[in-house]
Structure formats: structure tokens, C-alpha cells
Amino acid sequence: MWLLDIDLWREVISTLTKNVLRTVLTTLGVIFSIIILIMLLGSTTGMINGFSRVFAGKASNSLFVWGQTTSVPYNGFERGRRVKYEMDDITMLKSQVKEIEAIAPRIELGGFQQTVTVKRAGNTSGSRVFGDFASIDKINRKKIIEGRFINKNDINQSKKVCVIGLETYELLFKPGISAVGKEININNIYFTVVGVYEKNGDFDFDGENAVIIPFTAFQKSFNSGDRVDWMAILIDSKYTVAKAEGQIKELLKRKYDISPKDTRAIGSFDFSQIFTALSAFTTVLQGFAFFVGIFTMLAGVIAISNILLITVKERTKEIGVRRALGATPKIIKRQIILESIVLTTIAGVIGFIIAVGMLYYLNTEVAGKSDVPFVNPTVSMTQVVISFTLMTILSILIGLIPAKRAVKIKPIEALRED
Amino acid sequence: MIEIKNLHKSYKMGSNSLHVLKGIDFSVEEGELVAIMGSSGSGKSTLLNILGMLDELDEGSYDLDGVPIKNLNETKAANYRNKFLGFVFQSFNLINYKNAMENVALPLYYQKMVRKERQEKALKYLDQVGLKEWATHLPSELSGGQKQRVAIARAMVGEPKVLLADEPTGALDSKTSYEVMDLIQKINDKGNTILIVTHESDIADMCKRIVHLKDGVILEDKKVEQVRASEYV
Ligand SMILES: Nc1ncnc2c1ncn2[C@@H]1O[C@H](COP(=O)(O)OP(=O)(O)OP(=O)(O)O)[C@@H](O)[C@H]1O
Ligand SMILES: [Mg+2]
């Protein structure tokens, strides 16, 4: 492998160090192109990381299903009937839809998005009150900052315990006081606080002013019977949410005598769509970064090739002498191509170091400002390897132009006395 | 060593062609020191370039040490030059960013000799031309005579069969010219075959044979009594 020929490297390095200023100027284009590429890729990663922080704790392959009113008359039923779910539906869906990995029925005191007065020692809060199974944690994980989340035992024993959001805690408790073990009053029923949560990520459907109590305790305390307000469903990641969603709706429609054509009766939200859209968006961004990067890189490498073309012309006599002394066209060609590779790679490494420094600065600048979805902008090893490989290939291809020119130099013409 | 028969060479200049060498028969034995003389444009350099495989002949034949030289591709010509021939030019043609030793070692690099050996051998040849202490100097730090001696060391380092010199003293004053000729004579004394193009008769007189070219043919080819350059140094 001729690239391992130390003497060839010496030759190349001695020609490149002959005119250091020009060598440096030559490489500016490639330096900038690598900076642009790495910055764009890094920023894209920063955005991806930022988005995943926004949605931290939310299962991407999840689905929410709630009842609305029918819009098509069916099986003797008028349109405009309210669709309500019950606990049986959960068992049915779980047993008949194999795509379902976990299903958590949910219920809210007073109905969806209604606040309830919660009291403790003279303090009150208007909070949402949910009845939940422990499995909700798989779909919409809370960040527990004190105590624990509700567990299976709480459900089985219908324990009157609760987990409260940070905002509720702040409304009901004096700062610094531990909430765990204390009781709060909801509709004159007392629940013992076992944990305090904070929203995970920037975004949570439930908010931070909420009280979560075991589903069974909710049923007993507030006489909700078999009622289920909506269900949060986790789909096995082997399957697509959309397909399972269709199946789930079909089963529910059959059970509740809803027309197959009725698109309004069952409300649902496929959470995976957000992630699909986001990943499509970031893929486009990455593609754009490479696109812009490659073209600036091309421009940079062409600039190097141009300078090499000029130096080849300047070195006509030198190349002629080398040829007279026994250099074959191949050796001359390799030397010029290696000059192209070396220049490009040095420029690439310099650009890379500068770009990483800039990303580091960007990270420390943006890190404090948590409302920007931009976290930890970095480039992956794969991206770096791809960039450098592309750059080297380009430098070889473009280096062929001055190399061909150098090979065309006939020793006799180069050596003619004038 | 060199055997040329009925050599013709023309250069095409647009539509007309210039017949430069018009049937040259010429041979050189091993150990000869030949001067090629003639007025400007008589074809001296053209002949030397063909002998040096830097240019191709149109007609005739050329054998070098029994090897017929014809239909060479660029790579083969480069390898033959590297193995068989040493070149010395009027304007030295040293590589300006390489020091004396690196310049001398360059042909050995193309022979794929390892670096350490190359440097040792280059130093040995620099020593023979009296410039060992100048090994690490760049050409710009050397006088004309010194440069030409480095060039001669570079030409000889590959132990060529023939040394070809096109006006080696053309750019030097007489004193330095004689020093260079002294060196060339000493190299010839060791049995090396040398051809020198010159149009200075005092330089030609320091050779053992003078060939006169005129309008592309050999006008005169005579052996002479060699004048030793050392008498003038
Ligand atoms: N590559 C070329 N293309 C066209 N014409 C050429 C070429 N090389 C040489 N000639 C012509 O051939 C003739 C002989 O040239 P050559 O260089 O051999 O002369 P010379 O004897 O070395 O002269 P001088 O003493 O000036 O060096 C000249 O007329 C020259 O112009
Ligand atoms: Mg000439």
C-alpha cells in the first residue's frame, strides 16, 4: 500500500512546508466546510436531544382512547349518544388485541380537566384528581421527587393514598415540610400522601397540579362504579400504533353498537405520530446538514485542487528533474494526490477541532436556558467517520486533476534551458 | 556502450517540420570521455536528450550497453534513466527546498533504496565531490561551482552506465569550469563513460574525443590528447 510509504510522506510534507502560509490559506475553504457541517450536525443533535427532553417520560408508541358522542344512527340507536367505557372493556381489549403491551384505564374526578378543591390544614388547591393504575407509569412516567409512586399493593388493597404534583404540594404545604405521611382532604375523604412528583420533561398531559390516587380507592371513595373515562395504552414496539388503534376502535364499536362508519364516536390520539413527525423533521435536518456540508466541502476541496494545479505549474521544472532522475508517472501522481489528501485532512481536523469548540461553547451558553429545546449538541462517531470518509474521497477525486496535469509534464520540456 | 545507427529526428512546428538530426552514426566505448560540439541549433542537445531517453528518435536504432532502446513507455523510460543514466544540466536543476544530501539521495529514492542507506551513499558521493561539510546546506547557500558538484554527485550516486552533461560549465566562470572539469576527469579516470555537450573548445580539449555536429550531421569525430584540468586549477 503506497500510502504507508514513509518516504512519500516525507516528500509530501517537505513540499507542503515549503510554503506554509499558502498551505494554510489553501485549506481555509475545507476548514470552513467542516465547521459548517459539524455545527449543522451538532445543532441537529442538539434539537433532537432538546425534543427528547420535552417529551421525556412519555412512551413514544402509546395511544389514548376516550369516548365522544355518536354521529351516525346505528342498530336502532339515535345519533348523539354519549360513549362511555367500563372496566370490562379493559379486559376485553387486553385479551383480544395482541399488540397491547400495557393498558391503563383512567378516571378523573368531576370529569375530564375538571378541578376539585383539595384541602389541608387551612390551605386549599384547585387540583385535578385522577384514579390510576400503577401501569400508567409505563406510559406517562412521572419524576418522583419525594416518596414513591402508587403501586400494585395500593390498588389491590384500595389504599387511600395519593401522589401529588409539585404545584399541589406548594399550594398545600409550607416550603421545606415533607408531604409524605401527611393527609389531604378531597371531598371530605382523607388520603395519605406517599409521594410528590414533578413533570418529566417539559410537557405533561396531567400537569403538576394534580392528585393521583389508586383507581380502586377512587371507585370506593367517589362511587364511580365501573366507569372508565379514558384509557392510556402502550403498544408493543414491534407493531405500529395506527394498526392497533384501528383494531381497538373496531372492538369498541362492536361492543357499543356504534356504526363502523362513525368516525366521531371514539376519540383517540396516537402519540407516536408526534415522534414520527419529529424524527422525520430531524432526519430532514440531518440530510440538509450533509447536503450543505458536502457542497461547501466540494467547494473547499476544489480550492485545494486549484492551488495544487498552480503549484504543479510552478513546479514544472522540479517535476521534470524528478522524472529525469527516474520518477515514474505513477510516483508523481501519487505524490500530488497525497498532497491533496494531506491538505484536506489537516484542514478537516483543524475545522473539526474548531467546530467542537464552538459546539461546546454553544452548549454552555444554551444549557441554562431550559425553555429552548436545544440540549447537548454533539456529533456522533458515525457522523464524523462519514464526514471524513467523504472528505477523503472528494480530495482523492479532485486531486486527480492536478495529478493528471503533473503527469503530463514531459521531462524534456521541463528541462529545456531558456 | 552506446551504439547509434542512422539516427533521424524532426520536430513538428505547425505544418512544417524541422529536421534536426539527419542520420547520425555514432558509438561510444566504455570509459570514453566525449565532447559534443557544434554551433547553436546544430542538434547537440537533441542528440543528448535522445541518448538520455528524454526524447524519442524518429528513425534509426539506439542500443545502450546491448539493450535496444525503443518503444519505451514513460514508466520504462523512467526506470531505465534511473538505472542506466546520470544527468548534469547547465542550470544545475537542484531542488531548491532540499539540502545537498537530499538532492543527491533523490535518484536512490526512486530506486526504492531505504532511507538510511540512501543518506549514507549520498554522503559518500558528496564527499567525493568535496562537499561533505555542505551536506545540510540548501542550494541557495551554495556557489555555482558547488551546485554543479552536487549535481554531479547526484548524477553519479546511482552508479549509471553513462553520465550525460549538457553544457555543465555553461553557467560557470572559467576557474570554476576547470574545477568541475577536473572532477569530471577524475570520475572518468575511474572508468566511467561520460558525454559532454559544450561549445567551449577549452572544455572540449579536456575530453578524450571530440565530435563536431553541424546541421544535424557529424562533421568531424576525432580522438584528442586530453588536457588535464588540474593544470589550471
Ligand atoms: N521540442 C522542440 N520543438 C521544436 N523544435 C525544437 C525542439 N527542441 C529543439 N528544437 C529545435 O531543434 C534545433 C536543435 O536544437 P538543439 O537544442 O538540439 O540545439 P543545440 O545544438 O543544443 O543548440 P544550443 O547550443 O543553442 O543549445 C533548434 O533549431 C531548436 O530550435
Ligand atoms: Mg543545447
mmCIF file with all atom_site columns, N, CA, C and O in Angstrom, chain B residues 87-122:
data_model
loop_
_atom_site.group_PDB
_atom_site.id
_atom_site.type_symbol
_atom_site.label_atom_id
_atom_site.label_alt_id
_atom_site.label_comp_id
_atom_site.label_asym_id
_atom_site.label_entity_id
_atom_site.label_seq_id
_atom_site.pdbx_PDB_ins_code
_atom_site.Cartn_x
_atom_site.Cartn_y
_atom_site.Cartn_z
_atom_site.occupancy
_atom_site.B_iso_or_equiv
_atom_site.pdbx_formal_charge
_atom_site.auth_seq_id
_atom_site.auth_comp_id
_atom_site.auth_asym_id
_atom_site.auth_atom_id
_atom_site.pdbx_PDB_model_num
ATOM 1   N N  . PHE B 1 87  ? 22.391 12.517 -15.156 1.00 0.00 ? 87  PHE B N  1
ATOM 2   C CA . PHE B 1 87  ? 22.260 13.774 -15.904 1.00 0.00 ? 87  PHE B CA 1
ATOM 3   C C  . PHE B 1 87  ? 22.885 14.938 -15.152 1.00 0.00 ? 87  PHE B C  1
ATOM 4   O O  . PHE B 1 87  ? 22.712 15.074 -13.939 1.00 0.00 ? 87  PHE B O  1
ATOM 5   N N  . VAL B 1 88  ? 23.577 15.783 -15.923 1.00 0.00 ? 88  VAL B N  1
ATOM 6   C CA . VAL B 1 88  ? 24.048 17.057 -15.367 1.00 0.00 ? 88  VAL B CA 1
ATOM 7   C C  . VAL B 1 88  ? 23.599 18.148 -16.337 1.00 0.00 ? 88  VAL B C  1
ATOM 8   O O  . VAL B 1 88  ? 23.740 18.004 -17.549 1.00 0.00 ? 88  VAL B O  1
ATOM 9   N N  . PHE B 1 89  ? 23.000 19.204 -15.770 1.00 0.00 ? 89  PHE B N  1
ATOM 10  C CA . PHE B 1 89  ? 22.446 20.251 -16.626 1.00 0.00 ? 89  PHE B CA 1
ATOM 11  C C  . PHE B 1 89  ? 23.216 21.555 -16.453 1.00 0.00 ? 89  PHE B C  1
ATOM 12  O O  . PHE B 1 89  ? 23.858 21.783 -15.429 1.00 0.00 ? 89  PHE B O  1
ATOM 13  N N  . GLN B 1 90  ? 23.050 22.404 -17.454 1.00 0.00 ? 90  GLN B N  1
ATOM 14  C CA . GLN B 1 90  ? 23.713 23.706 -17.396 1.00 0.00 ? 90  GLN B CA 1
ATOM 15  C C  . GLN B 1 90  ? 23.277 24.493 -16.157 1.00 0.00 ? 90  GLN B C  1
ATOM 16  O O  . GLN B 1 90  ? 24.084 25.093 -15.464 1.00 0.00 ? 90  GLN B O  1
ATOM 17  N N  . SER B 1 91  ? 21.964 24.465 -15.883 1.00 0.00 ? 91  SER B N  1
ATOM 18  C CA . SER B 1 91  ? 21.469 25.273 -14.754 1.00 0.00 ? 91  SER B CA 1
ATOM 19  C C  . SER B 1 91  ? 21.251 24.433 -13.494 1.00 0.00 ? 91  SER B C  1
ATOM 20  O O  . SER B 1 91  ? 20.375 24.723 -12.696 1.00 0.00 ? 91  SER B O  1
ATOM 21  N N  . PHE B 1 92  ? 22.036 23.398 -13.358 1.00 0.00 ? 92  PHE B N  1
ATOM 22  C CA . PHE B 1 92  ? 22.126 22.557 -12.145 1.00 0.00 ? 92  PHE B CA 1
ATOM 23  C C  . PHE B 1 92  ? 20.849 21.768 -11.837 1.00 0.00 ? 92  PHE B C  1
ATOM 24  O O  . PHE B 1 92  ? 20.887 20.593 -11.547 1.00 0.00 ? 92  PHE B O  1
ATOM 25  N N  . ASN B 1 93  ? 19.697 22.483 -11.853 1.00 0.00 ? 93  ASN B N  1
ATOM 26  C CA . ASN B 1 93  ? 18.418 21.821 -11.586 1.00 0.00 ? 93  ASN B CA 1
ATOM 27  C C  . ASN B 1 93  ? 18.393 21.044 -10.277 1.00 0.00 ? 93  ASN B C  1
ATOM 28  O O  . ASN B 1 93  ? 17.896 19.926 -10.207 1.00 0.00 ? 93  ASN B O  1
ATOM 29  N N  . LEU B 1 94  ? 18.924 21.674 -9.244  1.00 0.00 ? 94  LEU B N  1
ATOM 30  C CA . LEU B 1 94  ? 18.764 21.077 -7.913  1.00 0.00 ? 94  LEU B CA 1
ATOM 31  C C  . LEU B 1 94  ? 17.375 21.472 -7.409  1.00 0.00 ? 94  LEU B C  1
ATOM 32  O O  . LEU B 1 94  ? 16.828 22.490 -7.829  1.00 0.00 ? 94  LEU B O  1
ATOM 33  N N  . ILE B 1 95  ? 16.821 20.668 -6.518  1.00 0.00 ? 95  ILE B N  1
ATOM 34  C CA . ILE B 1 95  ? 15.515 21.017 -5.954  1.00 0.00 ? 95  ILE B CA 1
ATOM 35  C C  . ILE B 1 95  ? 15.749 21.959 -4.781  1.00 0.00 ? 95  ILE B C  1
ATOM 36  O O  . ILE B 1 95  ? 16.469 21.622 -3.830  1.00 0.00 ? 95  ILE B O  1
ATOM 37  N N  . ASN B 1 96  ? 15.179 23.161 -4.898  1.00 0.00 ? 96  ASN B N  1
ATOM 38  C CA . ASN B 1 96  ? 15.637 24.259 -4.043  1.00 0.00 ? 96  ASN B CA 1
ATOM 39  C C  . ASN B 1 96  ? 15.270 24.118 -2.561  1.00 0.00 ? 96  ASN B C  1
ATOM 40  O O  . ASN B 1 96  ? 15.888 24.716 -1.717  1.00 0.00 ? 96  ASN B O  1
ATOM 41  N N  . TYR B 1 97  ? 14.262 23.285 -2.257  1.00 0.00 ? 97  TYR B N  1
ATOM 42  C CA . TYR B 1 97  ? 13.914 23.159 -0.842  1.00 0.00 ? 97  TYR B CA 1
ATOM 43  C C  . TYR B 1 97  ? 14.495 21.893 -0.214  1.00 0.00 ? 97  TYR B C  1
ATOM 44  O O  . TYR B 1 97  ? 14.160 21.539 0.906   1.00 0.00 ? 97  TYR B O  1
ATOM 45  N N  . LYS B 1 98  ? 15.344 21.229 -0.967  1.00 0.00 ? 98  LYS B N  1
ATOM 46  C CA . LYS B 1 98  ? 16.034 20.060 -0.407  1.00 0.00 ? 98  LYS B CA 1
ATOM 47  C C  . LYS B 1 98  ? 17.502 20.411 -0.230  1.00 0.00 ? 98  LYS B C  1
ATOM 48  O O  . LYS B 1 98  ? 18.086 21.099 -1.076  1.00 0.00 ? 98  LYS B O  1
ATOM 49  N N  . ASN B 1 99  ? 18.107 19.943 0.865   1.00 0.00 ? 99  ASN B N  1
ATOM 50  C CA . ASN B 1 99  ? 19.521 20.245 1.065   1.00 0.00 ? 99  ASN B CA 1
ATOM 51  C C  . ASN B 1 99  ? 20.376 19.373 0.146   1.00 0.00 ? 99  ASN B C  1
ATOM 52  O O  . ASN B 1 99  ? 19.863 18.504 -0.579  1.00 0.00 ? 99  ASN B O  1
ATOM 53  N N  . ALA B 1 100 ? 21.674 19.633 0.174   1.00 0.00 ? 100 ALA B N  1
ATOM 54  C CA . ALA B 1 100 ? 22.589 18.976 -0.765  1.00 0.00 ? 100 ALA B CA 1
ATOM 55  C C  . ALA B 1 100 ? 22.459 17.455 -0.678  1.00 0.00 ? 100 ALA B C  1
ATOM 56  O O  . ALA B 1 100 ? 22.331 16.770 -1.701  1.00 0.00 ? 100 ALA B O  1
ATOM 57  N N  . MET B 1 101 ? 22.455 16.944 0.537   1.00 0.00 ? 101 MET B N  1
ATOM 58  C CA . MET B 1 101 ? 22.400 15.497 0.693   1.00 0.00 ? 101 MET B CA 1
ATOM 59  C C  . MET B 1 101 ? 21.086 14.924 0.148   1.00 0.00 ? 101 MET B C  1
ATOM 60  O O  . MET B 1 101 ? 21.086 13.905 -0.551  1.00 0.00 ? 101 MET B O  1
ATOM 61  N N  . GLU B 1 102 ? 19.961 15.619 0.460   1.00 0.00 ? 102 GLU B N  1
ATOM 62  C CA . GLU B 1 102 ? 18.663 15.133 -0.019  1.00 0.00 ? 102 GLU B CA 1
ATOM 63  C C  . GLU B 1 102 ? 18.591 15.156 -1.542  1.00 0.00 ? 102 GLU B C  1
ATOM 64  O O  . GLU B 1 102 ? 18.012 14.262 -2.158  1.00 0.00 ? 102 GLU B O  1
ATOM 65  N N  . ASN B 1 103 ? 19.198 16.188 -2.134  1.00 0.00 ? 103 ASN B N  1
ATOM 66  C CA . ASN B 1 103 ? 19.228 16.254 -3.588  1.00 0.00 ? 103 ASN B CA 1
ATOM 67  C C  . ASN B 1 103 ? 19.997 15.071 -4.162  1.00 0.00 ? 103 ASN B C  1
ATOM 68  O O  . ASN B 1 103 ? 19.552 14.436 -5.120  1.00 0.00 ? 103 ASN B O  1
ATOM 69  N N  . VAL B 1 104 ? 21.145 14.786 -3.551  1.00 0.00 ? 104 VAL B N  1
ATOM 70  C CA . VAL B 1 104 ? 21.970 13.695 -4.064  1.00 0.00 ? 104 VAL B CA 1
ATOM 71  C C  . VAL B 1 104 ? 21.244 12.353 -3.880  1.00 0.00 ? 104 VAL B C  1
ATOM 72  O O  . VAL B 1 104 ? 21.326 11.461 -4.721  1.00 0.00 ? 104 VAL B O  1
ATOM 73  N N  . ALA B 1 105 ? 20.488 12.256 -2.789  1.00 0.00 ? 105 ALA B N  1
ATOM 74  C CA . ALA B 1 105 ? 19.841 10.971 -2.476  1.00 0.00 ? 105 ALA B CA 1
ATOM 75  C C  . ALA B 1 105 ? 18.603 10.701 -3.330  1.00 0.00 ? 105 ALA B C  1
ATOM 76  O O  . ALA B 1 105 ? 18.102 9.580  -3.356  1.00 0.00 ? 105 ALA B O  1
ATOM 77  N N  . LEU B 1 106 ? 18.106 11.721 -4.019  1.00 0.00 ? 106 LEU B N  1
ATOM 78  C CA . LEU B 1 106 ? 16.822 11.577 -4.727  1.00 0.00 ? 106 LEU B CA 1
ATOM 79  C C  . LEU B 1 106 ? 16.763 10.409 -5.731  1.00 0.00 ? 106 LEU B C  1
ATOM 80  O O  . LEU B 1 106 ? 15.796 9.643  -5.718  1.00 0.00 ? 106 LEU B O  1
ATOM 81  N N  . PRO B 1 107 ? 17.782 10.236 -6.592  1.00 0.00 ? 107 PRO B N  1
ATOM 82  C CA . PRO B 1 107 ? 17.705 9.091  -7.523  1.00 0.00 ? 107 PRO B CA 1
ATOM 83  C C  . PRO B 1 107 ? 17.609 7.756  -6.784  1.00 0.00 ? 107 PRO B C  1
ATOM 84  O O  . PRO B 1 107 ? 16.980 6.822  -7.269  1.00 0.00 ? 107 PRO B O  1
ATOM 85  N N  . LEU B 1 108 ? 18.240 7.686  -5.608  1.00 0.00 ? 108 LEU B N  1
ATOM 86  C CA . LEU B 1 108 ? 18.205 6.435  -4.844  1.00 0.00 ? 108 LEU B CA 1
ATOM 87  C C  . LEU B 1 108 ? 16.807 6.190  -4.293  1.00 0.00 ? 108 LEU B C  1
ATOM 88  O O  . LEU B 1 108 ? 16.377 5.053  -4.142  1.00 0.00 ? 108 LEU B O  1
ATOM 89  N N  . TYR B 1 109 ? 16.082 7.295  -3.988  1.00 0.00 ? 109 TYR B N  1
ATOM 90  C CA . TYR B 1 109 ? 14.699 7.170  -3.542  1.00 0.00 ? 109 TYR B CA 1
ATOM 91  C C  . TYR B 1 109 ? 13.879 6.498  -4.639  1.00 0.00 ? 109 TYR B C  1
ATOM 92  O O  . TYR B 1 109 ? 13.080 5.596  -4.372  1.00 0.00 ? 109 TYR B O  1
ATOM 93  N N  . TYR B 1 110 ? 14.127 6.914  -5.884  1.00 0.00 ? 110 TYR B N  1
ATOM 94  C CA . TYR B 1 110 ? 13.377 6.307  -6.984  1.00 0.00 ? 110 TYR B CA 1
ATOM 95  C C  . TYR B 1 110 ? 13.858 4.891  -7.282  1.00 0.00 ? 110 TYR B C  1
ATOM 96  O O  . TYR B 1 110 ? 13.195 4.144  -7.979  1.00 0.00 ? 110 TYR B O  1
ATOM 97  N N  . GLN B 1 111 ? 15.024 4.538  -6.715  1.00 0.00 ? 111 GLN B N  1
ATOM 98  C CA . GLN B 1 111 ? 15.466 3.140  -6.812  1.00 0.00 ? 111 GLN B CA 1
ATOM 99  C C  . GLN B 1 111 ? 14.905 2.322  -5.664  1.00 0.00 ? 111 GLN B C  1
ATOM 100 O O  . GLN B 1 111 ? 15.230 1.151  -5.515  1.00 0.00 ? 111 GLN B O  1
ATOM 101 N N  . LYS B 1 112 ? 14.123 2.982  -4.811  1.00 0.00 ? 112 LYS B N  1
ATOM 102 C CA . LYS B 1 112 ? 13.474 2.335  -3.663  1.00 0.00 ? 112 LYS B CA 1
ATOM 103 C C  . LYS B 1 112 ? 14.482 1.828  -2.628  1.00 0.00 ? 112 LYS B C  1
ATOM 104 O O  . LYS B 1 112 ? 14.243 0.862  -1.925  1.00 0.00 ? 112 LYS B O  1
ATOM 105 N N  . MET B 1 113 ? 15.608 2.516  -2.561  1.00 0.00 ? 113 MET B N  1
ATOM 106 C CA . MET B 1 113 ? 16.575 2.170  -1.528  1.00 0.00 ? 113 MET B CA 1
ATOM 107 C C  . MET B 1 113 ? 16.074 2.727  -0.195  1.00 0.00 ? 113 MET B C  1
ATOM 108 O O  . MET B 1 113 ? 15.395 3.750  -0.177  1.00 0.00 ? 113 MET B O  1
ATOM 109 N N  . VAL B 1 114 ? 16.380 2.043  0.913   1.00 0.00 ? 114 VAL B N  1
ATOM 110 C CA . VAL B 1 114 ? 15.886 2.544  2.199   1.00 0.00 ? 114 VAL B CA 1
ATOM 111 C C  . VAL B 1 114 ? 16.636 3.818  2.589   1.00 0.00 ? 114 VAL B C  1
ATOM 112 O O  . VAL B 1 114 ? 17.773 4.033  2.192   1.00 0.00 ? 114 VAL B O  1
ATOM 113 N N  . ARG B 1 115 ? 15.972 4.614  3.400   1.00 0.00 ? 115 ARG B N  1
ATOM 114 C CA . ARG B 1 115 ? 16.430 5.961  3.692   1.00 0.00 ? 115 ARG B CA 1
ATOM 115 C C  . ARG B 1 115 ? 17.843 6.026  4.258   1.00 0.00 ? 115 ARG B C  1
ATOM 116 O O  . ARG B 1 115 ? 18.658 6.843  3.836   1.00 0.00 ? 115 ARG B O  1
ATOM 117 N N  . LYS B 1 116 ? 18.148 5.174  5.205   1.00 0.00 ? 116 LYS B N  1
ATOM 118 C CA . LYS B 1 116 ? 19.435 5.230  5.867   1.00 0.00 ? 116 LYS B CA 1
ATOM 119 C C  . LYS B 1 116 ? 20.566 4.967  4.864   1.00 0.00 ? 116 LYS B C  1
ATOM 120 O O  . LYS B 1 116 ? 21.535 5.704  4.796   1.00 0.00 ? 116 LYS B O  1
ATOM 121 N N  . GLU B 1 117 ? 20.353 3.930  4.055   1.00 0.00 ? 117 GLU B N  1
ATOM 122 C CA . GLU B 1 117 ? 21.333 3.596  3.022   1.00 0.00 ? 117 GLU B CA 1
ATOM 123 C C  . GLU B 1 117 ? 21.501 4.743  2.041   1.00 0.00 ? 117 GLU B C  1
ATOM 124 O O  . GLU B 1 117 ? 22.610 5.076  1.634   1.00 0.00 ? 117 GLU B O  1
ATOM 125 N N  . ARG B 1 118 ? 20.344 5.342  1.672   1.00 0.00 ? 118 ARG B N  1
ATOM 126 C CA . ARG B 1 118 ? 20.363 6.462  0.733   1.00 0.00 ? 118 ARG B CA 1
ATOM 127 C C  . ARG B 1 118 ? 21.237 7.574  1.259   1.00 0.00 ? 118 ARG B C  1
ATOM 128 O O  . ARG B 1 118 ? 22.066 8.133  0.554   1.00 0.00 ? 118 ARG B O  1
ATOM 129 N N  . GLN B 1 119 ? 21.025 7.888  2.532   1.00 0.00 ? 119 GLN B N  1
ATOM 130 C CA . GLN B 1 119 ? 21.752 9.019  3.102   1.00 0.00 ? 119 GLN B CA 1
ATOM 131 C C  . GLN B 1 119 ? 23.242 8.720  3.194   1.00 0.00 ? 119 GLN B C  1
ATOM 132 O O  . GLN B 1 119 ? 24.071 9.585  2.907   1.00 0.00 ? 119 GLN B O  1
ATOM 133 N N  . GLU B 1 120 ? 23.564 7.487  3.572   1.00 0.00 ? 120 GLU B N  1
ATOM 134 C CA . GLU B 1 120 ? 24.981 7.118  3.663   1.00 0.00 ? 120 GLU B CA 1
ATOM 135 C C  . GLU B 1 120 ? 25.653 7.243  2.307   1.00 0.00 ? 120 GLU B C  1
ATOM 136 O O  . GLU B 1 120 ? 26.732 7.813  2.180   1.00 0.00 ? 120 GLU B O  1
ATOM 137 N N  . LYS B 1 121 ? 24.951 6.711  1.304   1.00 0.00 ? 121 LYS B N  1
ATOM 138 C CA . LYS B 1 121 ? 25.533 6.724  -0.029  1.00 0.00 ? 121 LYS B CA 1
ATOM 139 C C  . LYS B 1 121 ? 25.644 8.160  -0.556  1.00 0.00 ? 121 LYS B C  1
ATOM 140 O O  . LYS B 1 121 ? 26.652 8.525  -1.168  1.00 0.00 ? 121 LYS B O  1
ATOM 141 N N  . ALA B 1 122 ? 24.606 8.960  -0.282  1.00 0.00 ? 122 ALA B N  1
ATOM 142 C CA . ALA B 1 122 ? 24.630 10.346 -0.737  1.00 0.00 ? 122 ALA B CA 1
ATOM 143 C C  . ALA B 1 122 ? 25.809 11.082 -0.107  1.00 0.00 ? 122 ALA B C  1
ATOM 144 O O  . ALA B 1 122 ? 26.524 11.838 -0.775  1.00 0.00 ? 122 ALA B O  1
#
